[in-house]
């Protein structure tokens, strides 16, 4: 395709298009008519029109059903990714001046200079670089269905009247092709809807719905199928009178309710004639049949008789709020649908009668069904219990081979259900105690005796993974039935944690007894010596004895304080008494008081020169420091330096696993207690703040303690919103950190 040039340098019409208009129109028709798929027709029209006219870009816009908006339909001559976004841009006609003018006048709109023409969207002109624009209405037989845009970008373009006439012819030819494709698309959609409606009515026939549901479904389908405003179905009673009308949709029907006498007139005529009745305008119809009727809420009606075995049993009607809305094809469709609907209604009536007979004949069966249902429900409940029980449950057959295995049993044993089923229970739950009753022994005993195990079996097992587990098991005997069984049902509970708690309780009682007895023995011994009148002690020995009594009393006091503080934390009765306190002063006091209890230890503090004020509970923070210093002394048996530090830090704290979502600019007062003692093994560090926890090394066991000190420290620090953690090297000492937030 070549363009000729005008004398002023603007592009002129393609020579071929000007020379052979009929050939061009034929080419457009062939391109558009080669398919009935709407999107393909639109794309081919845009492409072919641009190519035949020499335009840089061609786009098609279609009016929506309201004729108030333009829907982007096809575009040629632009990047495909932009075209995809462009198709989502729906415009109101009032916002697109060129299209509005073309649609309103029915005439082409020519823009020779897009940059200066007041009708153009300057942002779009700048974006696309348009020089000249031609907008032609897509019209067929006086109906405008949209607009066709031709845009010239490389240079301005001047259209002659002949050229505009040719492009109008192209637009008209394109409009025909587009309308045909739209009709095909609409026809296909309607066909699919019709098929779906007939399938649904067929399903209703097969399902045997009750009468009211069938009537409602029939009306809903008819209304949807013809896209009516409302639908109604009226049946004739056995005595010839008309029953109540079933309307759908219910909310719309209440708004458009017809007066009963007007509706009866319509229904009566359809039943009398036995033929479909089409009323293009209900106002005119009722004025001719009933005097005094001036208006009607609904304007168009199609009513079809419901024929069944040579009789008319009622009328199915659809109504529209606008006049003349239904075509002959739609009337025939509704008549065919009415035939199916009559069968469905008859089927529903027959079904209702059969249902009454079935109800009478199936009373006994219903009772059996109820019993079966209860059994099934009970089975489901048992299955839920079996699957969701936290106790391991398994069932073994007469050979002690597992036939059922729940998820908790998988967790306890380390075997999957697939592996365990068919295996002997002695393999899955191997015993770890020689001479004691194993789970396998208990299974055998139940199967041989035919009775449930009277006592709970407690033993230990060594499941996969090698971690010893303490378990308690109870057994039930399941008699044989249907040539299966008997079985032994075992419920096994992992009591390892309970055993550990019992051990901790026992250790705690023993430890507290020892911790109480030791200072009491000192107090008793020194006091008895001082009270013995036959002994004459010098002043220095008396003072030493009294100091020993005082130290033992302090030890008792600390022990009791720790126990009471731990109890307050457990019960939630612990309360802080906050005040502004100089942390440096607390550190100095603790260092001074602790020096008297040292044995070859050197205590000193690295403190800031200025007071370090913080809002805390003075006594509780002092308690934390006293516990930490006491631990540093106790676990540094060879002496050495114990250093207390105090400083400010800002931002997230280390180690990272202690950090919460604290503000990035959060300031912290950080207390440190560093010793040169025995240190803590790395695998024990995460446990040392647990209640009653003490390490298991001989060096730790030799040091008296209850395992409450660090637990209390952690509880106090966290009550202040802070952190406590430790860094340690075995044999080289530990450093405890306490971080308290600054408000």
XYZ file of C-alpha atoms in Angstrom:
743
model
C 0.000 0.000 0.000
C 1.458 3.403 -0.979
C 0.505 6.902 0.069
C 0.627 9.833 -2.315
C 1.739 13.223 -1.001
C -0.112 16.537 -1.013
C 1.642 19.719 -2.039
C 1.804 20.879 1.594
C 3.665 17.701 2.655
C 0.719 16.014 4.382
C -0.178 12.426 3.605
C -2.884 11.704 1.074
C -5.238 8.764 0.600
C -3.842 5.421 -0.575
C -4.039 5.207 -4.344
C -5.618 1.752 -4.301
C -8.342 2.769 -1.877
C -9.238 5.805 -3.930
C -9.201 3.871 -7.174
C -11.218 0.791 -6.241
C -13.687 1.391 -3.425
C -15.699 -1.762 -4.129
C -12.615 -3.989 -3.937
C -11.675 -2.441 -0.610
C -15.134 -3.021 0.832
C -15.049 -6.596 -0.414
C -11.701 -7.116 1.283
C -13.068 -5.720 4.556
C -16.143 -7.943 4.265
C -14.020 -11.011 3.567
C -11.682 -10.292 6.487
C -14.541 -9.661 8.920
C -16.728 -12.462 7.592
C -14.060 -15.144 7.807
C -15.083 -15.831 11.423
C -18.069 -15.345 13.693
C -16.001 -15.074 16.865
C -16.597 -11.522 18.056
C -13.067 -10.782 19.279
C -11.569 -12.111 16.030
C -13.954 -10.004 13.903
C -13.029 -6.883 15.880
C -9.282 -7.515 15.624
C -9.452 -8.217 11.872
C -11.564 -5.112 11.181
C -9.104 -2.906 13.077
C -6.071 -4.422 11.352
C -7.537 -4.432 7.818
C -8.952 -0.912 8.093
C -5.598 0.493 9.210
C -3.783 -1.289 6.418
C -6.275 -0.275 3.690
C -6.474 3.379 4.748
C -2.794 3.882 5.535
C -3.537 4.979 9.121
C -0.883 4.481 11.801
C -3.429 3.238 14.323
C -7.026 2.031 14.211
C -9.267 1.372 17.216
C -12.872 0.275 17.719
C -15.146 1.315 20.600
C -18.564 -0.304 21.183
C -21.535 1.107 23.065
C -22.715 -0.848 26.090
C -26.367 -1.798 26.586
C -27.115 1.496 28.354
C -25.615 3.513 25.460
C -23.926 5.669 28.114
C -20.472 4.115 28.002
C -17.869 3.119 25.422
C -16.214 -0.263 25.769
C -12.724 -0.621 24.196
C -13.073 -3.494 21.705
C -9.988 -3.705 19.432
C -6.866 -1.715 18.579
C -4.203 -2.113 15.903
C -0.880 -0.343 15.539
C 0.224 -0.324 19.198
C 2.246 -2.508 21.562
C 0.228 -5.649 22.531
C 0.970 -5.245 26.254
C -0.382 -1.686 26.146
C -3.376 -2.882 24.132
C -4.231 -5.367 26.899
C -4.291 -2.520 29.457
C -6.207 -0.283 27.045
C -9.036 -2.834 26.791
C -9.726 -2.391 30.500
C -10.342 1.364 30.113
C -14.108 1.960 29.917
C -15.156 5.544 29.071
C -18.333 7.455 29.677
C -19.532 8.949 26.374
C -19.645 12.406 27.914
C -15.891 12.115 28.605
C -14.998 11.282 24.979
C -15.975 14.346 22.958
C -15.092 13.001 19.512
C -17.112 9.791 19.929
C -20.008 11.697 21.501
C -20.180 14.031 18.481
C -19.961 11.168 15.975
C -22.650 9.120 17.759
C -24.956 12.088 18.325
C -24.754 13.446 14.754
C -24.259 10.120 12.985
C -21.546 11.853 10.926
C -17.745 11.486 10.761
C -15.663 13.819 12.940
C -12.457 15.081 11.304
C -9.547 16.442 13.361
C -6.843 17.770 11.036
C -4.617 19.116 13.831
C -5.020 17.108 17.038
C -2.704 19.372 19.025
C -4.867 22.485 18.555
C -8.375 21.110 18.085
C -10.394 21.943 21.278
C -12.286 18.620 21.117
C -9.253 16.354 21.622
C -7.880 14.997 24.877
C -4.488 16.723 24.967
C -2.980 14.224 27.390
C -3.809 11.377 25.001
C -2.519 13.414 22.035
C 0.800 14.012 23.825
C 1.034 10.386 24.913
C 0.388 8.859 21.474
C 1.784 11.659 19.309
C -1.387 11.954 17.228
C -1.297 14.457 14.373
C -4.693 13.856 12.698
C -7.756 11.871 13.794
C -10.860 10.647 11.992
C -13.786 9.279 14.041
C -16.541 7.483 12.119
C -19.723 6.087 13.689
C -20.176 2.335 13.329
C -23.724 2.389 11.984
C -25.997 -0.147 10.356
C -29.518 0.735 9.196
C -29.523 3.862 11.316
C -28.356 2.084 14.485
C -25.035 3.312 15.898
C -23.196 0.566 17.772
C -19.892 2.358 18.390
C -17.106 4.371 16.798
C -14.068 3.698 14.596
C -10.932 5.787 15.161
C -8.196 6.327 12.558
C -5.060 8.032 13.927
C -2.147 9.418 11.925
C 1.062 9.883 13.887
C 3.948 10.231 11.418
C 2.460 13.341 9.716
C -0.792 15.324 9.519
C -3.448 13.946 7.186
C -6.148 15.808 5.232
C -9.235 13.822 4.275
C -11.238 14.628 1.145
C -15.029 14.132 1.072
C -14.521 11.092 -1.193
C -12.077 9.554 1.274
C -14.416 10.130 4.201
C -17.261 8.537 2.236
C -15.136 5.444 1.560
C -14.196 5.138 5.244
C -17.876 5.563 6.185
C -18.634 2.659 3.888
C -15.888 0.635 5.552
C -17.363 1.501 8.992
C -20.849 0.512 7.832
C -19.532 -2.780 6.415
C -17.648 -3.357 9.676
C -20.758 -2.602 11.746
C -22.653 -5.306 9.852
C -19.897 -7.840 10.527
C -19.678 -6.821 14.203
C -23.451 -7.046 14.687
C -23.467 -10.467 13.046
C -20.712 -11.599 15.370
C -22.553 -10.104 18.355
C -25.722 -11.903 17.323
C -23.768 -15.119 16.957
C -22.148 -14.569 20.336
C -25.511 -13.778 21.922
C -27.105 -16.749 20.187
C -24.393 -19.047 21.455
C -24.752 -17.646 24.978
C -28.516 -18.090 24.838
C -28.086 -21.597 23.501
C -25.806 -22.462 26.395
C -28.239 -20.909 28.851
C -31.105 -22.832 27.285
C -29.191 -26.090 27.427
C -28.302 -25.386 31.052
C -31.938 -24.611 31.845
C -33.155 -27.798 30.199
C -30.495 -29.766 32.020
C -31.619 -28.270 35.314
C -35.254 -29.060 34.647
C -34.130 -32.563 33.662
C -32.260 -32.812 36.937
C -35.430 -31.723 38.726
C -37.333 -34.508 36.978
C -34.697 -37.027 38.029
C -34.309 -35.672 41.555
C -37.995 -35.840 42.329
C -38.221 -32.456 44.068
C -41.326 -31.656 46.044
C -43.998 -29.578 44.322
C -43.142 -26.180 45.808
C -39.435 -26.551 44.960
C -40.282 -27.713 41.430
C -42.587 -24.725 40.831
C -39.967 -22.312 42.132
C -37.253 -23.886 39.974
C -39.425 -23.797 36.839
C -40.205 -20.091 37.274
C -36.580 -19.209 38.041
C -35.322 -21.038 34.947
C -37.927 -19.492 32.665
C -37.135 -16.005 33.977
C -33.392 -16.498 33.544
C -33.760 -18.083 30.114
C -35.728 -15.164 28.616
C -34.012 -12.536 30.787
C -37.386 -11.368 31.998
C -38.062 -9.034 34.898
C -40.226 -11.580 36.756
C -41.854 -14.907 36.097
C -45.009 -16.522 37.428
C -46.613 -19.970 37.384
C -50.276 -20.579 38.184
C -51.800 -24.077 38.470
C -55.439 -25.023 38.104
C -56.956 -26.939 40.988
C -58.997 -30.122 40.515
C -62.220 -28.078 40.902
C -61.153 -25.759 38.041
C -60.282 -22.745 40.195
C -56.870 -21.119 40.043
C -54.327 -21.658 42.791
C -51.800 -19.184 44.138
C -49.131 -17.940 41.723
C -45.492 -18.862 42.300
C -43.328 -15.783 41.541
C -39.583 -15.450 41.012
C -37.338 -13.784 41.830
C -39.209 -13.150 45.079
C -37.724 -9.730 45.879
C -38.396 -8.390 42.349
C -41.884 -9.915 42.205
C -42.957 -8.094 45.375
C -42.063 -4.801 43.709
C -43.891 -5.614 40.451
C -46.906 -7.398 41.940
C -49.852 -7.575 39.518
C -53.425 -7.089 40.734
C -55.003 -10.589 41.061
C -57.939 -9.852 38.731
C -55.579 -8.719 35.960
C -53.455 -11.827 36.326
C -56.538 -14.092 36.425
C -57.659 -12.627 33.092
C -54.331 -13.561 31.474
C -54.200 -17.051 32.978
C -57.834 -17.722 32.092
C -57.318 -16.808 28.434
C -54.234 -19.038 28.086
C -56.004 -22.014 29.734
C -59.176 -21.546 27.658
C -57.324 -21.287 24.330
C -54.555 -23.762 25.113
C -52.152 -21.637 23.027
C -49.237 -19.313 23.890
C -50.314 -15.704 24.463
C -47.970 -12.841 23.617
C -48.927 -9.394 24.896
C -46.621 -6.686 23.535
C -48.126 -4.024 25.826
C -50.173 -5.051 28.868
C -51.669 -1.572 29.248
C -53.288 -1.808 25.812
C -54.341 -5.446 26.430
C -56.106 -4.730 29.715
C -57.737 -1.588 28.377
C -59.323 -3.767 25.688
C -60.391 -6.540 28.089
C -61.058 -4.816 31.402
C -62.626 -1.390 31.822
C -60.905 1.223 33.974
C -57.333 -0.144 33.677
C -55.017 2.757 32.863
C -51.537 1.380 33.686
C -49.652 -1.768 34.677
C -46.371 -2.257 36.568
C -45.226 -4.749 33.914
C -45.569 -4.088 30.179
C -44.713 -7.248 28.175
C -45.988 -10.764 28.825
C -45.605 -14.218 27.330
C -47.869 -16.895 28.778
C -47.713 -20.524 27.666
C -50.096 -23.339 28.619
C -48.836 -26.305 30.592
C -50.153 -29.330 28.677
C -50.272 -32.701 30.388
C -52.046 -35.775 29.022
C -54.451 -33.730 26.910
C -55.305 -31.175 29.600
C -54.036 -27.688 30.453
C -52.974 -27.764 34.103
C -51.862 -24.120 34.327
C -49.908 -21.262 32.800
C -46.212 -20.370 32.872
C -45.657 -16.669 32.191
C -42.718 -14.281 32.000
C -43.027 -10.502 32.248
C -40.820 -7.545 31.401
C -41.005 -3.977 32.679
C -40.553 -2.642 29.128
C -42.963 -3.183 26.198
C -42.266 -5.442 23.180
C -39.353 -7.298 24.737
C -39.802 -10.915 23.542
C -39.148 -12.361 20.070
C -41.054 -15.213 18.341
C -38.070 -17.476 18.903
C -38.233 -16.789 22.633
C -41.979 -17.490 22.673
C -41.450 -20.875 20.988
C -38.626 -21.590 23.406
C -40.831 -20.856 26.411
C -43.579 -23.081 24.959
C -41.122 -25.974 24.619
C -39.861 -25.317 28.111
C -43.457 -25.319 29.365
C -43.878 -28.885 28.077
C -40.879 -29.991 30.098
C -42.100 -27.988 33.078
C -45.505 -29.726 32.985
C -43.770 -33.107 33.118
C -41.619 -31.926 36.027
C -44.706 -30.694 37.898
C -46.528 -33.955 37.278
C -43.459 -35.829 38.398
C -43.363 -33.768 41.600
C -47.022 -34.538 42.257
C -46.462 -38.248 41.664
C -43.395 -38.086 43.808
C -45.393 -36.525 46.630
C -47.931 -39.361 46.444
C -45.238 -42.008 46.318
C -43.466 -40.324 49.172
C -46.536 -40.670 51.383
C -46.700 -44.368 50.539
C -43.027 -44.816 51.186
C -43.337 -43.045 54.514
C -46.077 -45.445 55.563
C -44.189 -48.531 54.375
C -40.805 -47.463 55.753
C -41.621 -46.741 59.398
C -39.826 -49.876 60.544
C -36.985 -49.236 58.114
C -36.670 -45.727 59.511
C -36.241 -47.117 62.991
C -33.582 -49.478 61.709
C -31.937 -46.619 59.855
C -31.935 -44.550 63.029
C -30.298 -47.388 64.915
C -27.762 -47.810 62.132
C -27.173 -44.071 62.136
C -26.508 -44.152 65.849
C -24.080 -46.987 65.375
C -22.364 -45.100 62.582
C -22.241 -41.958 64.728
C -20.780 -43.943 67.565
C -18.254 -45.444 65.179
C -17.367 -41.969 63.919
C -16.966 -40.711 67.473
C -14.731 -43.640 68.322
C -12.749 -43.032 65.148
C -12.324 -39.342 66.059
C -11.191 -40.343 69.537
C -8.845 -42.945 68.060
C -7.318 -40.536 65.538
C -7.101 -37.484 67.809
C -6.278 -39.042 71.150
C -3.064 -37.779 72.715
C -2.567 -41.292 74.067
C -1.101 -43.946 71.799
C -3.767 -46.509 70.872
C -3.171 -49.718 68.995
C -5.004 -53.010 68.531
C -3.299 -56.373 68.182
C -4.722 -59.641 66.850
C -4.428 -63.134 68.393
C -0.788 -63.310 67.227
C 0.016 -59.950 68.859
C 0.367 -58.372 65.420
C -0.830 -54.805 65.144
C -3.996 -54.220 63.094
C -4.755 -50.580 64.080
C -2.353 -47.788 64.948
C -3.254 -44.160 65.698
C -1.147 -41.009 65.045
C -0.163 -40.683 68.713
C 1.228 -44.234 68.555
C 3.278 -43.169 65.515
C 4.766 -40.297 67.502
C 5.499 -42.438 70.566
C 7.030 -45.402 68.713
C 8.706 -43.656 65.778
C 6.953 -46.114 63.425
C 4.462 -45.050 60.772
C 1.091 -46.783 60.726
C 1.980 -48.416 57.400
C 5.138 -49.882 58.961
C 3.512 -50.917 62.230
C 0.423 -52.692 60.871
C 1.303 -56.356 60.499
C 4.344 -56.122 62.787
C 4.470 -57.673 66.250
C 3.911 -55.208 69.089
C 7.189 -56.320 70.690
C 9.039 -54.949 67.637
C 7.183 -51.644 67.613
C 7.353 -51.112 71.402
C 10.544 -52.890 72.520
C 10.909 -53.183 76.292
C 13.911 -51.642 78.053
C 13.454 -53.383 81.426
C 14.537 -56.956 82.070
C 12.216 -58.902 84.327
C 9.339 -56.376 84.253
C 6.039 -56.816 82.408
C 6.403 -55.515 78.850
C 3.610 -54.244 76.604
C 3.894 -57.478 74.625
C 3.469 -59.561 77.824
C 0.332 -57.610 78.706
C -1.066 -58.114 75.173
C -0.528 -61.865 75.442
C -2.102 -61.982 78.889
C -5.263 -60.215 77.689
C -5.626 -62.439 74.600
C -5.109 -65.639 76.601
C -7.373 -64.694 79.521
C -10.137 -63.156 77.414
C -10.490 -60.351 79.960
C -9.338 -56.761 80.195
C -6.154 -56.113 82.126
C -7.171 -55.227 85.666
C -4.153 -53.052 86.471
C -2.199 -50.417 84.582
C 1.106 -51.703 83.240
C 4.010 -49.332 83.841
C 7.222 -49.990 81.987
C 9.857 -48.346 79.833
C 10.289 -48.661 76.082
C 13.090 -47.733 73.728
C 11.429 -46.405 70.545
C 13.185 -45.471 67.353
C 15.497 -42.564 68.027
C 16.923 -44.146 71.171
C 15.188 -41.873 73.731
C 13.990 -43.906 76.710
C 10.288 -43.350 77.443
C 8.291 -44.222 80.562
C 4.797 -45.446 79.640
C 1.644 -46.573 81.399
C -0.723 -48.869 79.482
C -4.231 -50.214 80.034
C -5.755 -53.075 77.997
C -9.237 -54.138 76.883
C -10.308 -57.458 75.388
C -12.287 -57.204 72.115
C -14.228 -60.439 71.384
C -14.210 -62.047 67.952
C -16.958 -61.224 65.412
C -17.486 -62.022 61.745
C -14.638 -64.527 61.766
C -12.247 -61.842 62.971
C -10.589 -61.511 66.340
C -10.233 -61.655 69.181
C -8.187 -58.509 69.678
C -6.369 -56.715 72.468
C -6.863 -52.936 72.545
C -4.055 -51.022 74.263
C -4.082 -47.409 75.405
C -0.513 -46.308 76.100
C 0.293 -42.992 77.748
C 3.733 -41.428 77.754
C 4.356 -40.583 81.423
C 7.998 -39.576 80.982
C 7.227 -35.971 81.826
C 5.261 -36.965 84.905
C 8.163 -39.159 86.024
C 10.507 -36.249 85.474
C 8.215 -33.953 87.489
C 8.080 -36.511 90.274
C 11.870 -36.758 90.196
C 12.196 -32.989 90.319
C 9.763 -32.823 93.235
C 11.716 -35.503 95.074
C 15.017 -33.781 94.320
C 13.565 -30.436 95.359
C 12.277 -31.766 98.686
C 15.615 -33.436 99.326
C 17.479 -30.293 98.292
C 15.353 -27.922 100.362
C 15.584 -30.262 103.345
C 19.346 -30.247 102.992
C 19.470 -26.484 102.463
C 17.342 -25.919 105.580
C 19.091 -28.520 107.706
C 22.606 -27.221 107.034
C 22.170 -23.625 108.343
C 19.903 -24.873 111.138
C 22.627 -27.279 112.254
C 25.108 -24.398 112.304
C 22.727 -22.192 114.281
C 21.893 -25.022 116.698
C 25.564 -25.934 117.194
C 26.776 -22.405 117.810
C 23.795 -21.514 119.994
C 24.167 -24.681 122.131
C 27.859 -23.939 122.584
C 27.178 -20.348 123.632
C 24.475 -21.521 126.076
C 26.723 -24.149 127.691
C 27.643 -22.555 131.032
C 30.452 -25.018 131.654
C 32.375 -23.668 128.662
C 34.361 -20.468 129.023
C 34.764 -18.853 125.569
C 36.890 -15.850 124.907
C 35.355 -12.792 123.249
C 36.888 -13.554 119.835
C 35.348 -17.063 119.708
C 31.984 -15.774 120.937
C 31.990 -13.166 118.176
C 32.919 -15.824 115.586
C 30.073 -18.081 116.779
C 27.587 -15.212 116.727
C 28.747 -14.246 113.203
C 28.258 -17.862 112.136
C 24.714 -17.804 113.537
C 24.090 -14.538 111.683
C 25.464 -15.895 108.380
C 23.403 -19.089 108.702
C 20.323 -16.980 109.461
C 21.012 -14.880 106.358
C 21.284 -18.061 104.317
C 17.948 -19.274 105.688
C 16.405 -15.890 104.956
C 17.637 -15.953 101.332
C 16.317 -19.472 100.879
C 12.898 -18.578 102.272
C 12.821 -15.324 100.274
C 13.589 -17.246 97.079
C 10.868 -19.784 97.824
C 8.315 -17.058 98.590
C 9.313 -15.007 95.536
C 9.023 -18.068 93.310
C 5.580 -18.753 94.776
C 4.476 -15.169 94.085
C 5.576 -15.508 90.453
C 3.691 -18.791 90.100
C 0.483 -17.365 91.608
C 0.623 -14.033 89.763
C 0.792 -12.048 93.028
C 4.180 -10.512 92.230
C 4.011 -6.710 91.993
C 6.712 -4.149 91.215
C 7.188 -0.963 93.232
C 8.737 1.362 90.652
C 10.766 4.478 91.508
C 13.630 6.461 90.019
C 16.804 4.757 91.208
C 20.539 5.260 90.626
C 21.672 1.850 89.344
C 25.308 2.707 90.090
C 24.410 3.154 93.761
C 22.760 -0.314 93.841
C 25.855 -1.898 92.271
C 28.160 -0.216 94.835
C 25.973 -1.429 97.710
C 25.902 -5.036 96.426
C 29.693 -5.055 95.901
C 30.309 -3.667 99.389
C 27.972 -6.162 101.072
C 29.306 -9.120 99.080
C 32.962 -8.569 99.924
C 32.440 -9.900 103.453
C 31.337 -13.289 102.091
C 34.165 -13.862 99.668
C 36.976 -16.362 100.005
C 39.911 -15.241 97.946
C 37.715 -13.381 95.432
C 38.416 -9.875 94.231
C 35.218 -7.865 93.664
C 35.263 -4.571 91.815
C 32.885 -2.537 89.633
C 33.275 -0.521 86.412
C 30.730 2.263 86.830
C 30.016 5.508 84.969
C 31.111 8.703 86.665
C 27.601 10.148 86.563
C 24.486 8.680 88.252
C 22.575 6.247 86.034
C 18.901 6.902 86.820
C 16.241 4.350 85.841
C 12.675 3.683 86.939
C 12.825 0.217 88.536
C 11.964 -1.667 91.725
C 15.072 -1.022 93.861
C 14.723 -4.086 96.096
C 14.053 -6.498 93.227
C 16.956 -5.278 91.067
C 19.198 -5.480 94.133
C 17.888 -9.030 94.661
C 18.896 -9.890 91.079
C 22.426 -8.554 91.555
C 22.836 -10.257 94.927
C 21.832 -13.611 93.375
C 24.178 -13.151 90.405
C 27.148 -12.136 92.611
C 26.415 -14.994 95.026
C 26.427 -17.436 92.093
C 29.681 -15.949 90.790
C 31.288 -16.509 94.186
C 29.857 -20.028 94.626
C 30.871 -21.222 91.160
C 34.373 -19.709 91.344
C 35.854 -22.050 93.973
C 39.430 -21.043 93.116
C 38.705 -17.343 93.675
C 39.608 -14.838 90.997
C 38.100 -11.550 89.888
C 34.384 -10.851 89.894
C 33.630 -7.716 87.894
C 30.349 -5.811 87.861
C 29.723 -3.431 84.987
C 27.114 -0.832 84.088
C 26.661 0.951 80.737
C 24.132 2.248 78.238
C 23.412 0.527 74.902
C 21.071 1.485 72.074
C 19.305 -0.679 69.479
C 18.737 -4.456 69.191
C 20.455 -6.565 71.831
C 22.736 -9.568 71.393
C 22.298 -12.448 71.278
C 19.727 -12.089 68.476
C 17.445 -14.872 69.671
C 16.525 -12.747 72.708
C 15.487 -9.727 70.646
C 11.850 -8.827 70.328
C 10.275 -6.295 68.029
C 11.808 -3.461 70.070
C 12.204 0.025 68.585
C 15.478 0.498 66.729
C 16.329 3.497 68.931
C 15.500 1.781 72.256
C 18.043 2.625 74.987
C 19.036 -0.007 77.538
C 20.816 0.050 80.869
C 23.020 -3.071 80.786
C 24.335 -4.641 84.023
C 27.056 -7.299 83.738
C 28.493 -9.750 86.273
C 31.670 -11.500 85.066
C 33.502 -14.276 86.941
C 36.479 -16.561 86.333
C 34.767 -19.689 87.604
C 33.970 -23.167 86.313
C 31.777 -21.995 83.440
C 28.652 -23.619 81.985
C 28.558 -26.382 79.333
C 27.048 -25.069 76.087
C 24.246 -27.671 76.049
C 23.062 -26.522 79.500
C 22.942 -22.766 78.859
C 19.347 -22.784 77.521
C 18.120 -24.527 80.708
C 19.844 -22.601 83.498
C 17.005 -20.068 83.922
C 14.415 -22.863 84.318
C 12.816 -23.378 87.699
C 14.760 -25.843 89.930
C 17.286 -26.554 87.190
C 20.850 -27.268 88.296
C 23.664 -28.685 86.213
C 24.599 -32.325 86.616
C 28.374 -31.959 86.857
C 30.076 -32.866 90.176
C 31.424 -29.311 90.498
C 27.857 -27.953 90.411
C 26.433 -30.627 92.721
C 29.051 -29.814 95.361
C 27.713 -26.267 95.600
C 24.533 -25.906 97.703
C 21.507 -24.381 95.996
C 17.829 -24.801 95.119
C 17.845 -23.984 91.424
C 15.537 -21.007 92.077
C 17.989 -18.100 91.994
C 18.356 -17.655 88.236
C 14.668 -18.451 87.667
C 13.782 -15.596 90.054
C 16.321 -13.282 88.377
C 14.784 -13.954 84.970
C 11.237 -13.408 86.280
C 12.157 -10.080 87.924
C 14.033 -8.796 84.859
C 11.231 -9.771 82.448
C 8.668 -8.125 84.771
C 10.627 -4.903 84.114
C 10.389 -5.526 80.340
C 14.059 -6.465 80.120
C 16.295 -9.378 79.161
C 18.745 -11.607 80.981
C 21.212 -13.948 79.277
C 24.632 -15.511 79.781
C 27.796 -16.081 77.795
C 30.116 -18.748 79.136
C 33.209 -20.836 78.381
C 33.694 -24.075 80.246
C 36.583 -23.721 82.704
C 37.079 -20.013 81.971
C 34.075 -18.342 83.578
C 30.732 -16.789 82.769
C 29.284 -13.342 82.098
C 25.649 -12.642 82.958
C 23.904 -9.713 81.243
C 20.839 -7.847 82.532
C 19.321 -5.314 80.123
C 16.641 -2.944 81.464
C 14.761 -0.610 79.079
C 14.941 3.134 79.552
C 11.507 4.770 79.338
